[in-house]
Amino acid sequence: MNRDDLRAMVVNAISEIAPETDPAAVAESADLREALDLDSMDIFNLVIALSQRLGIDIPDADAPNLVTLAGAIAYLEKRLAG
Amino acid sequence: MGVFTMPSLGADMEAGTLVEWLKQPGDSVARGDIVAVVETEKGAIEIEIFEAGRIETLLVMPGAKVPVGTPLATLILQSPPVAAPVPVQLPPRAVPVPAPLPRRPAPVPVFSANAPARASPAARRLAQQKGLDLAAITGSGPAGAVLRADVEALAAPPRSGPDLAQMRHAIAAAMARSKREIPHYYLAHSLDISAAQAWLAAHNASHKPEERLLLAALFIKATALALHDFPEFNGFYGAGGFQPGAGIHTGYAIALRGGGLAAPALHDADTLPLGTLMLRLRDLIARVRRGGFRSSEIADPTITISSLGERGTEMLLPIIYPPQVAILGFGTPQPRPWAVGTTVTIRPILTITLGADHRASDGHRGALFLARIGQYLEAPERL
């Protein structure tokens, strides 16, 4: 799974959690909580969605990596490579 | 015979638009079944029934806007009726709720016994299947004949998410009434929540993502347990004074992106294990945001909890949602200098506020209630 695939997966997961937002239009470095008004329940749901889709366990302590698109992609690339 | 009426979904609701019947004449219903969908300022709400039996006749057709209390259907009861857990009736409201914008074609009146209407055979068949009265449908065909499309439009209306403009009106009416009628008093209590955070981190580290918890679940459970000893904060204030709630149904304030707010009930929160409470909370937030919560969730809250989450301010001074008598505010935990014994150290500090109705309780009890919630959060293994 390459970077574009991962990006598409994260964007798609956020779209399902917060259908009223447009995550594809957000800068990759932007804090999703600020840019899309995501709250801790949304991030909680994002951890669940990505864990299930990729079949990996994302520890709670790693959730802060997911608050930007760039951070989420980099984190998932590392996890899938390791 | 029983009668199923348009329920009151909040103190300031005067009328609702029936959007869809989910049961038809002859269908049997059990207590708690969802029988209809009603459009309100809060969006499309699934309406539950509180009696068991069989639907006899549908009295109101989809599309009709009718006042609260209007009979919607008659029932053949299976057993004696059980009282619906609705809040006490309140004196007439002083603030008129603006009429919701028309969303559907001409409102359809109650079933009539008119002569057969002009309709296409396909429309006639579909209307019969759906339990709709052709005479009450505005036809778009030649000479006003009812076409299949007219019936379809009524039989399968789109469900909508919350209408933010209407929701704003509903919040305005409820909050203006609260500020006008309820003599609020406020108390605040700050506490070190490092124990709760450490407990939560340990729990989450050893559980799969879908079994983890958020701090909000602890806030709700701590409040619900504390209410056992402080029942005067759990219930409603009406013409007859304070009436305690039949259970502990914590309303949880859920903000909608783009504005708007709803605070539906998590039923019997005091009895739910934290894992179950968390699942219910997730489900409730998802349904509120896409528009699909249930009538009992709107009608039943006995107290409200408002939590600012992780991106808020250190405290909030919330306004009671009438006819409830109390509301709790949980601020965003902030690192603060904190005295531990004779040493000052940095700790995560949570400030909890209580807004309570002075007609139902006094500050002394309010302070004890807040302190009790704090004690539960300081010993999270008890939750």
Coordinates of C-alpha atoms in Angstrom, one line a residue:
Chain A
M1 CA 0.0 0.0 0.0
N2 CA 1.6 3.2 -1.1
R3 CA 1.4 6.7 0.3
D4 CA -1.5 7.7 -2.0
D5 CA -3.5 4.7 -0.9
L6 CA -2.9 5.4 2.7
R7 CA -3.9 9.0 2.3
A8 CA -7.1 8.0 0.5
M9 CA -7.9 5.5 3.3
V10 CA -7.4 8.1 6.0
V11 CA -9.5 10.7 4.1
N12 CA -12.2 8.2 3.5
A13 CA -12.3 7.1 7.1
I14 CA -12.7 10.7 8.3
S15 CA -15.4 11.3 5.7
E16 CA -17.4 8.4 7.2
I17 CA -16.9 9.6 10.7
A18 CA -17.6 13.2 10.0
P19 CA -19.6 13.2 6.7
E20 CA -20.3 17.0 6.9
T21 CA -16.6 17.8 6.5
D22 CA -14.2 17.7 3.5
P23 CA -11.0 16.2 4.8
A24 CA -9.5 15.9 1.2
A25 CA -9.4 19.7 1.1
V26 CA -7.4 20.1 4.3
A27 CA -3.6 20.8 4.3
E28 CA -1.7 17.7 5.3
S29 CA 0.0 19.6 8.1
A30 CA -3.2 21.1 9.5
D31 CA -4.5 19.9 12.9
L32 CA -7.7 18.0 11.9
R33 CA -9.3 18.9 15.2
E34 CA -8.9 22.6 14.4
A35 CA -9.4 22.4 10.6
L36 CA -12.5 20.1 10.7
D37 CA -13.7 20.6 14.3
L38 CA -13.1 17.0 15.1
D39 CA -13.4 16.1 18.8
S40 CA -11.9 13.4 20.9
M41 CA -14.8 11.0 20.0
D42 CA -14.0 11.5 16.3
I43 CA -10.3 10.7 16.9
F44 CA -11.4 7.7 18.9
N45 CA -13.5 6.5 16.0
L46 CA -10.6 7.2 13.6
V47 CA -8.3 4.9 15.6
I48 CA -10.9 2.2 15.5
A49 CA -11.6 2.6 11.7
L50 CA -7.9 2.5 10.7
S51 CA -7.1 -0.4 13.1
Q52 CA -9.9 -2.4 11.5
R53 CA -9.1 -1.5 7.9
L54 CA -5.4 -2.2 8.2
G55 CA -5.7 -5.1 10.6
I56 CA -3.2 -3.5 13.0
D57 CA -3.6 -2.5 16.7
I58 CA -3.1 1.2 17.0
P59 CA -2.2 1.8 20.7
D60 CA -4.1 4.6 22.5
A61 CA -0.8 6.3 23.2
D62 CA -0.2 6.6 19.4
A63 CA -3.4 8.4 18.7
P64 CA -1.7 11.8 18.8
N65 CA 0.0 10.8 15.6
L66 CA -3.3 10.8 13.8
V67 CA -4.3 14.4 14.4
T68 CA -2.8 15.6 11.0
L69 CA -3.1 13.9 7.7
A70 CA 0.7 13.9 7.2
G71 CA 1.3 12.5 10.7
A72 CA -1.3 9.8 10.1
I73 CA 0.2 8.7 6.8
A74 CA 3.8 8.7 8.2
Y75 CA 2.7 6.7 11.2
L76 CA 0.8 4.1 9.2
E77 CA 3.6 3.8 6.7
K78 CA 6.0 3.0 9.5
R79 CA 3.6 0.6 11.2
L80 CA 3.0 -1.3 7.9
A81 CA 6.7 -1.4 7.1
G82 CA 7.6 -2.7 10.6
Chain B
M1 CA -58.6 0.7 22.6
G2 CA -55.4 2.8 22.9
V3 CA -54.4 6.0 21.2
F4 CA -50.9 6.8 20.0
T5 CA -50.4 10.5 20.1
M6 CA -47.8 13.0 18.9
P7 CA -45.3 13.1 21.7
S8 CA -43.7 16.1 23.3
L9 CA -40.1 16.0 22.4
G10 CA -38.9 18.7 24.7
A11 CA -40.5 21.5 26.7
D12 CA -40.7 23.9 23.8
M13 CA -42.1 21.6 21.1
E14 CA -45.6 22.5 20.0
A15 CA -46.1 20.5 16.9
G16 CA -44.4 17.9 14.8
T17 CA -44.6 16.7 11.2
L18 CA -45.3 13.0 10.7
V19 CA -42.7 11.9 8.1
E20 CA -43.1 8.2 7.9
W21 CA -45.1 5.3 9.4
L22 CA -42.9 2.2 10.2
K23 CA -45.9 0.1 11.2
Q24 CA -49.1 -0.5 9.4
P25 CA -52.6 -1.3 10.5
G26 CA -52.6 -4.9 11.7
D27 CA -49.0 -4.9 12.7
S28 CA -48.3 -5.9 16.3
V29 CA -46.2 -3.6 18.4
A30 CA -44.3 -4.0 21.6
R31 CA -43.3 -1.4 24.2
G32 CA -40.3 0.4 22.9
D33 CA -40.9 -0.4 19.2
I34 CA -40.2 2.5 16.8
V35 CA -43.5 3.1 15.0
A36 CA -43.1 6.4 13.2
V37 CA -40.6 9.1 12.2
V38 CA -41.4 12.7 13.1
E39 CA -39.7 15.9 11.9
T40 CA -38.9 18.4 14.6
E41 CA -36.5 21.3 15.1
K42 CA -34.0 18.6 16.2
G43 CA -34.3 16.7 12.9
A44 CA -36.0 13.4 12.1
I45 CA -36.8 11.6 15.4
E46 CA -37.8 8.0 15.6
I47 CA -40.9 7.7 17.8
E48 CA -41.3 4.8 20.1
I49 CA -44.5 3.4 21.5
F50 CA -45.1 2.7 25.1
E51 CA -48.0 0.3 24.8
A52 CA -48.1 -3.2 23.5
G53 CA -50.8 -4.4 21.1
R54 CA -51.8 -4.1 17.4
I55 CA -52.1 -1.0 15.2
E56 CA -55.7 -0.5 14.3
T57 CA -56.0 2.6 12.3
L58 CA -53.6 5.3 11.2
L59 CA -55.2 8.7 11.8
V60 CA -52.6 11.0 10.4
M61 CA -50.8 10.7 7.2
P62 CA -47.2 11.4 6.4
G63 CA -46.7 15.0 5.6
A64 CA -49.2 16.3 8.1
K65 CA -48.0 18.7 10.8
V66 CA -50.0 18.3 14.0
P67 CA -49.9 19.7 17.5
V68 CA -48.4 17.7 20.4
G69 CA -51.1 15.4 21.8
T70 CA -52.9 14.8 18.5
P71 CA -54.0 11.2 18.1
L72 CA -51.8 9.6 15.4
A73 CA -53.1 6.1 15.5
T74 CA -55.5 3.8 17.4
L75 CA -54.3 0.6 18.9
I76 CA -55.9 -2.6 20.1
L77 CA -54.2 -3.0 23.4
Q78 CA -52.7 -6.3 24.6
S79 CA -52.5 -5.4 28.2
P80 CA -53.3 -2.4 30.4
P81 CA -51.5 0.7 29.3
V82 CA -48.2 1.6 30.8
A83 CA -47.6 5.3 31.5
A84 CA -45.0 6.8 29.2
P85 CA -42.0 8.2 31.0
V86 CA -42.6 11.8 29.9
P87 CA -41.7 14.8 31.9
V88 CA -44.3 16.6 34.0
Q89 CA -46.6 19.0 32.1
L90 CA -45.5 22.6 32.4
P91 CA -47.5 25.7 32.4
P92 CA -48.1 27.3 29.0
R93 CA -44.9 28.7 27.5
A94 CA -44.6 32.4 27.0
V95 CA -42.2 32.2 24.1
P96 CA -43.9 31.1 20.9
V97 CA -41.8 28.7 18.9
P98 CA -41.4 29.9 15.3
A99 CA -43.2 27.6 13.0
P100 CA -40.7 25.2 11.2
L101 CA -40.2 25.9 7.6
P102 CA -42.5 23.9 5.3
R103 CA -40.5 20.9 4.1
R104 CA -43.2 19.0 2.3
P105 CA -46.0 19.6 -0.1
A106 CA -49.4 20.6 1.2
P107 CA -50.0 19.3 4.7
V108 CA -52.3 16.3 4.6
P109 CA -55.3 16.2 6.8
V110 CA -56.6 13.4 8.9
F111 CA -58.1 10.4 7.2
S112 CA -61.4 11.4 5.6
A113 CA -64.4 9.4 4.6
N114 CA -64.8 11.2 1.3
A115 CA -65.9 9.6 -1.9
P116 CA -63.2 7.8 -3.8
A117 CA -60.6 10.1 -5.1
R118 CA -59.4 10.2 -8.7
A119 CA -56.3 8.1 -8.9
S120 CA -54.3 5.9 -11.2
P121 CA -54.6 2.2 -10.6
A122 CA -50.9 2.0 -9.7
A123 CA -51.3 4.9 -7.2
R124 CA -54.4 3.1 -5.7
R125 CA -52.5 -0.1 -5.2
L126 CA -49.5 1.5 -3.6
A127 CA -51.7 3.7 -1.4
Q128 CA -53.4 0.6 -0.2
Q129 CA -50.1 -1.2 0.5
K130 CA -48.8 1.8 2.4
G131 CA -52.0 2.4 4.4
L132 CA -52.5 5.8 2.9
D133 CA -55.8 7.5 2.2
L134 CA -56.0 8.6 -1.5
A135 CA -58.7 11.2 -0.7
A136 CA -56.2 13.0 1.4
I137 CA -53.4 13.1 -1.1
T138 CA -52.9 16.1 -3.4
G139 CA -52.7 14.7 -6.9
S140 CA -50.5 16.1 -9.6
G141 CA -52.1 14.3 -12.5
P142 CA -54.9 15.4 -14.9
A143 CA -57.8 17.0 -12.9
G144 CA -55.9 16.5 -9.7
A145 CA -55.7 12.7 -10.1
V146 CA -53.3 11.1 -7.7
L147 CA -50.4 9.4 -9.5
R148 CA -48.1 6.7 -8.3
A149 CA -45.3 9.3 -7.9
D150 CA -47.5 11.4 -5.5
V151 CA -48.0 8.3 -3.3
E152 CA -44.3 7.4 -3.5
A153 CA -43.4 10.9 -2.4
L154 CA -45.4 10.5 0.7
A155 CA -44.6 6.9 1.3
A156 CA -40.8 7.2 1.2
P157 CA -39.9 10.7 2.2
P158 CA -36.3 11.5 2.7
R159 CA -35.0 11.5 6.3
S160 CA -33.1 14.6 7.1
G161 CA -30.4 15.5 9.6
P162 CA -30.9 18.3 12.0
D163 CA -32.1 21.5 10.5
L164 CA -29.6 23.9 12.1
A165 CA -31.9 27.0 11.7
Q166 CA -34.8 25.3 13.3
M167 CA -32.5 23.9 16.0
R168 CA -31.3 27.4 16.7
H169 CA -34.9 28.5 17.3
A170 CA -35.5 25.6 19.6
I171 CA -32.4 26.4 21.7
A172 CA -33.3 30.0 21.8
A173 CA -36.8 29.3 23.1
A174 CA -35.6 26.8 25.7
M175 CA -32.7 28.9 27.0
A176 CA -34.7 32.1 27.1
R177 CA -37.3 30.3 29.1
S178 CA -34.7 28.9 31.4
K179 CA -33.1 32.3 32.1
R180 CA -36.5 33.8 32.6
E181 CA -38.1 31.2 34.9
I182 CA -35.3 29.3 36.6
P183 CA -33.5 30.9 39.5
H184 CA -30.0 29.4 38.9
Y185 CA -27.3 29.1 41.4
Y186 CA -23.8 28.1 40.5
L187 CA -21.0 26.2 42.2
A188 CA -17.6 25.1 41.0
H189 CA -15.2 22.4 42.2
S190 CA -11.6 21.8 41.0
L191 CA -9.8 18.5 41.4
D192 CA -6.7 16.7 40.3
I193 CA -7.7 14.1 37.8
S194 CA -4.3 12.4 37.4
A195 CA -5.7 9.3 39.0
A196 CA -8.6 9.1 36.5
Q197 CA -6.2 9.8 33.6
A198 CA -3.7 7.1 34.7
W199 CA -6.5 4.6 35.2
L200 CA -7.9 5.4 31.8
A201 CA -4.4 5.1 30.1
A202 CA -3.9 1.7 31.8
H203 CA -7.3 0.5 30.7
N204 CA -6.9 1.7 27.1
A205 CA -3.4 0.2 26.9
S206 CA -4.7 -3.2 27.6
H207 CA -7.9 -3.1 25.4
K208 CA -8.6 -3.2 21.7
P209 CA -9.5 0.2 20.1
E210 CA -13.2 -0.5 20.1
E211 CA -13.2 -1.4 23.8
R212 CA -11.3 1.7 25.0
L213 CA -12.9 4.6 26.9
L214 CA -12.9 8.3 26.9
L215 CA -12.9 10.5 29.9
A216 CA -16.4 11.6 29.1
A217 CA -17.7 8.1 30.0
L218 CA -16.1 8.5 33.5
F219 CA -17.7 11.9 33.9
I220 CA -21.2 10.5 33.1
K221 CA -20.8 7.4 35.3
A222 CA -19.5 9.5 38.3
T223 CA -22.4 11.9 38.0
A224 CA -25.0 9.1 37.7
L225 CA -23.6 7.3 40.7
A226 CA -23.4 10.5 42.8
L227 CA -27.1 11.2 42.0
H228 CA -28.1 8.1 44.0
D229 CA -27.5 10.2 47.1
F230 CA -28.6 13.5 45.7
P231 CA -32.0 12.8 44.1
E232 CA -33.1 16.4 44.3
F233 CA -30.9 17.2 41.3
N234 CA -32.4 14.4 39.1
G235 CA -35.9 15.2 37.8
F236 CA -38.2 17.9 36.7
Y237 CA -39.8 21.1 38.0
G238 CA -43.4 21.7 37.0
A239 CA -46.6 23.2 38.2
G240 CA -46.7 20.8 41.2
G241 CA -43.1 21.6 42.2
F242 CA -40.2 19.2 41.9
Q243 CA -40.8 15.7 40.7
P244 CA -38.0 13.2 40.9
G245 CA -37.0 11.3 37.7
A246 CA -38.1 7.7 37.4
G247 CA -34.5 6.7 36.7
I248 CA -31.1 8.3 36.1
H249 CA -31.2 9.3 32.5
T250 CA -28.3 11.6 31.9
G251 CA -28.7 14.0 29.0
Y252 CA -25.3 14.5 27.3
A253 CA -24.8 17.7 25.4
I254 CA -23.6 17.0 21.8
A255 CA -22.4 19.8 19.7
L256 CA -23.0 19.7 16.0
R257 CA -20.4 20.9 13.6
G258 CA -21.7 24.1 12.0
G259 CA -23.6 25.0 15.1
G260 CA -26.4 23.6 17.2
L261 CA -26.7 21.3 20.1
A262 CA -28.8 18.5 21.4
A263 CA -28.7 16.7 24.8
P264 CA -30.4 13.4 24.5
A265 CA -30.6 10.8 27.3
L266 CA -28.3 7.9 28.1
H267 CA -30.9 5.8 29.9
D268 CA -30.1 4.3 33.3
A269 CA -26.5 5.5 33.1
D270 CA -26.0 4.6 36.8
T271 CA -26.5 0.9 36.0
L272 CA -24.3 0.7 32.9
P273 CA -20.8 -0.8 33.1
L274 CA -18.3 1.7 31.6
G275 CA -17.8 -0.3 28.5
T276 CA -21.5 -0.4 27.7
L277 CA -21.9 3.3 28.6
M278 CA -19.1 4.1 26.1
L279 CA -20.7 2.1 23.3
R280 CA -24.0 3.8 24.0
L281 CA -22.4 7.2 24.0
R282 CA -20.6 6.5 20.6
D283 CA -23.8 5.3 19.1
L284 CA -25.8 8.3 20.4
I285 CA -23.3 10.9 19.1
A286 CA -23.2 9.3 15.7
R287 CA -27.0 9.2 15.5
V288 CA -27.5 12.8 16.7
R289 CA -25.0 14.1 14.1
R290 CA -26.6 12.3 11.2
G291 CA -30.2 12.9 12.5
G292 CA -31.8 9.7 13.8
F293 CA -32.3 9.8 17.5
R294 CA -35.3 8.5 19.4
S295 CA -38.3 10.1 21.0
S296 CA -37.5 8.7 24.5
E297 CA -33.9 10.0 24.2
I298 CA -35.3 13.5 23.8
A299 CA -38.1 13.3 26.3
D300 CA -36.4 11.5 29.1
P301 CA -33.2 13.3 30.3
T302 CA -33.4 13.9 34.1
I303 CA -30.2 16.0 34.2
T304 CA -27.8 17.2 31.6
I305 CA -24.0 16.9 31.4
S306 CA -22.0 19.3 29.2
S307 CA -18.3 18.4 28.7
L308 CA -16.0 20.8 26.7
G309 CA -13.7 18.0 25.7
E310 CA -10.0 18.5 25.1
R311 CA -10.1 21.8 23.2
G312 CA -12.2 24.0 25.5
T313 CA -11.8 26.4 28.4
E314 CA -11.1 25.5 32.0
M315 CA -14.7 25.9 33.1
L316 CA -18.2 26.6 31.8
L317 CA -21.4 28.0 33.4
P318 CA -24.1 26.0 31.7
I319 CA -27.8 26.9 31.6
I320 CA -30.4 24.4 32.8
Y321 CA -32.5 22.7 30.1
P322 CA -36.1 23.1 31.4
P323 CA -38.0 21.3 32.9
Q324 CA -34.8 19.7 34.4
V325 CA -33.4 21.2 37.6
A326 CA -29.6 20.8 37.2
I327 CA -26.8 20.8 34.7
L328 CA -23.2 19.9 35.1
G329 CA -20.3 21.4 33.2
F330 CA -17.0 19.6 32.8
G331 CA -14.2 22.0 31.7
T332 CA -11.1 21.0 29.8
P333 CA -8.5 19.6 32.2
Q334 CA -5.5 22.0 32.4
P335 CA -2.0 21.6 33.9
R336 CA -1.9 23.8 37.0
P337 CA 0.3 24.2 40.0
W338 CA -1.3 22.2 42.8
A339 CA -0.5 21.7 46.4
V340 CA 0.1 18.1 47.4
G341 CA 0.9 18.0 51.1
T342 CA 3.4 20.8 51.6
T343 CA 4.7 20.7 48.0
V344 CA 3.5 22.5 45.0
T345 CA 3.5 20.3 41.9
I346 CA 2.0 20.4 38.3
R347 CA -1.2 18.4 38.0
P348 CA -4.0 18.1 35.5
I349 CA -6.9 20.0 37.0
L350 CA -10.5 19.5 36.1
T351 CA -13.1 22.1 37.1
I352 CA -16.7 20.9 37.4
T353 CA -19.5 23.3 37.7
L354 CA -23.1 22.8 38.8
G355 CA -26.0 25.0 37.6
A356 CA -29.0 24.1 39.7
D357 CA -32.6 25.3 40.2
H358 CA -32.9 27.1 43.6
R359 CA -36.6 26.1 43.6
A360 CA -35.6 22.5 43.9
S361 CA -32.4 22.5 45.9
D362 CA -29.9 24.7 47.9
G363 CA -26.2 25.4 47.5
H364 CA -25.2 23.4 50.5
R365 CA -26.5 20.2 48.9
G366 CA -25.2 21.2 45.6
A367 CA -21.7 21.6 47.0
L368 CA -21.9 18.1 48.5
F369 CA -23.1 16.7 45.2
L370 CA -20.2 18.2 43.3
A371 CA -17.7 17.0 45.9
R372 CA -19.2 13.4 45.6
I373 CA -18.7 13.5 41.8
G374 CA -15.1 14.5 42.5
Q375 CA -14.6 11.7 44.9
Y376 CA -15.7 9.2 42.3
L377 CA -13.3 10.6 39.7
E378 CA -10.5 10.5 42.3
A379 CA -11.1 6.8 42.8
P380 CA -12.0 5.7 39.2
E381 CA -11.8 2.0 40.0
R382 CA -15.2 2.5 41.8
L383 CA -16.9 3.6 38.6

